[in-house]
XYZ file of C-alpha atoms in Angstrom:
145
model
C 6.752 -35.272 -12.524
C 3.510 -35.509 -14.496
C 2.076 -32.490 -12.665
C 5.213 -30.448 -13.357
C 5.140 -31.285 -17.076
C 1.426 -30.498 -17.253
C 1.863 -27.104 -15.586
C 4.685 -26.207 -17.979
C 2.408 -26.945 -20.942
C -0.600 -24.978 -19.666
C -1.623 -21.968 -21.809
C -1.645 -19.500 -18.898
C -2.409 -16.436 -21.010
C -5.516 -18.085 -22.489
C -6.646 -19.353 -19.075
C -6.306 -15.842 -17.634
C -8.260 -14.348 -20.551
C -11.074 -16.866 -20.113
C -11.182 -16.299 -16.352
C -11.508 -12.537 -16.963
C -15.111 -13.207 -17.939
C -15.811 -14.408 -14.382
C -14.664 -11.246 -12.594
C -17.191 -10.230 -9.986
C -17.669 -6.440 -10.156
C -16.109 -5.835 -6.751
C -12.806 -4.213 -5.817
C -11.272 -7.318 -4.229
C -11.975 -9.532 -7.253
C -10.768 -6.903 -9.734
C -7.534 -6.419 -7.746
C -6.949 -10.181 -7.656
C -7.401 -10.494 -11.418
C -5.190 -7.462 -12.018
C -2.429 -8.998 -9.870
C -2.426 -12.093 -12.091
C -2.562 -10.091 -15.310
C 0.268 -7.766 -14.265
C 2.409 -10.696 -13.096
C 1.946 -12.326 -16.518
C 2.657 -9.115 -18.451
C 5.799 -8.210 -16.480
C 7.141 -11.727 -16.022
C 7.008 -11.394 -12.241
C 8.498 -14.355 -10.376
C 5.626 -14.473 -7.910
C 2.531 -12.939 -6.413
C 2.633 -12.166 -2.712
C -0.823 -12.152 -1.135
C -1.054 -10.852 2.415
C -4.216 -12.235 3.925
C -5.916 -12.267 7.301
C -8.787 -14.603 6.442
C -7.325 -16.310 3.362
C -9.732 -14.672 0.926
C -7.071 -12.594 -0.859
C -5.010 -15.656 -1.777
C -8.142 -17.647 -2.676
C -9.281 -14.971 -5.106
C -5.855 -14.735 -6.743
C -5.691 -18.545 -7.081
C -9.072 -18.503 -8.830
C -7.371 -16.955 -11.879
C -4.711 -19.713 -12.088
C -1.646 -17.475 -12.546
C 1.579 -18.917 -13.885
C 3.491 -17.197 -11.089
C 3.409 -18.952 -7.719
C 1.299 -17.319 -5.020
C 3.099 -16.756 -1.734
C 0.261 -16.378 0.774
C 1.324 -14.757 4.025
C -1.079 -15.129 6.932
C -0.783 -14.462 10.668
C -2.934 -17.451 11.697
C -1.950 -21.105 11.404
C -5.561 -22.106 10.701
C -5.580 -19.842 7.630
C -2.208 -21.210 6.481
C -3.532 -24.773 6.667
C -6.675 -23.898 4.708
C -4.676 -22.160 1.971
C -2.524 -25.244 1.396
C -5.499 -26.698 -0.497
C -5.629 -23.965 -3.157
C -4.045 -24.136 -6.595
C -0.600 -22.561 -6.853
C -0.618 -21.242 -3.272
C 2.398 -21.589 -0.991
C 1.083 -20.513 2.417
C 3.286 -19.296 5.266
C 2.456 -18.109 8.717
C 4.305 -15.044 9.960
C 3.859 -12.823 13.003
C 1.447 -9.942 12.454
C 3.060 -6.892 10.906
C 2.511 -3.437 12.305
C 2.847 -1.375 9.127
C 2.539 -1.665 5.379
C 6.288 -1.038 5.030
C 7.048 -3.920 7.412
C 4.640 -6.096 5.436
C 6.481 -5.397 2.150
C 9.888 -6.043 3.705
C 8.743 -9.231 5.431
C 7.285 -10.621 2.201
C 10.391 -9.825 0.167
C 12.674 -11.464 2.726
C 10.467 -14.560 2.903
C 10.407 -14.872 -0.906
C 14.222 -14.716 -0.968
C 14.585 -17.189 1.899
C 12.262 -19.673 0.160
C 14.124 -19.356 -3.129
C 11.110 -17.886 -4.938
C 12.875 -14.592 -5.666
C 16.291 -13.007 -5.740
C 17.585 -9.460 -5.808
C 16.335 -7.618 -8.886
C 13.270 -9.826 -9.424
C 9.772 -8.384 -9.645
C 6.867 -9.600 -7.537
C 3.272 -8.427 -7.542
C 1.919 -7.712 -4.078
C -1.717 -7.576 -3.052
C -3.331 -6.975 0.322
C -6.043 -5.116 2.137
C -5.372 -1.709 3.662
C -6.044 -0.963 6.471
C -4.234 -4.056 7.685
C -5.985 -6.921 9.489
C -9.451 -6.207 8.088
C -10.756 -9.456 6.538
C -12.190 -9.145 3.036
C -10.687 -5.728 2.298
C -8.352 -6.524 -0.628
C -7.811 -3.130 -2.255
C -4.062 -2.684 -2.762
C -1.759 -3.733 -5.577
C 1.961 -3.044 -5.902
C 4.741 -4.139 -8.230
C 7.765 -4.564 -5.974
C 11.372 -4.978 -7.040
C 13.203 -7.297 -4.663
C 16.287 -5.626 -3.150
């Protein structure tokens, strides 16, 4: 209960602004920050981070977004590691074969977990091509159908 009340009172916009000063001038870090900023600006209900190694979700968590981070990983070892990061809800899913399948799988999981419903916005981040660790370079605002 104390943690819930504390999180409600946190000044997320100020935290995000302060964290902006720590952006490493690399694509993956800039994308992670942008995902948090866009989620805040649009009132997205969550950030979906597809990750092979866990680094995408870790980088997003570094910026302490208000929106929960749904980390989707194909390996159980990565899922377990991500459970230790702030605001991350890790789930293991079978490997996807296409970006389209990845988007659909994430949306369905968010609905099933009660994190999103039809009409909600989520911010999605991942690395393309798929299954290349450390390649976070994609950002999408997705409307849940």
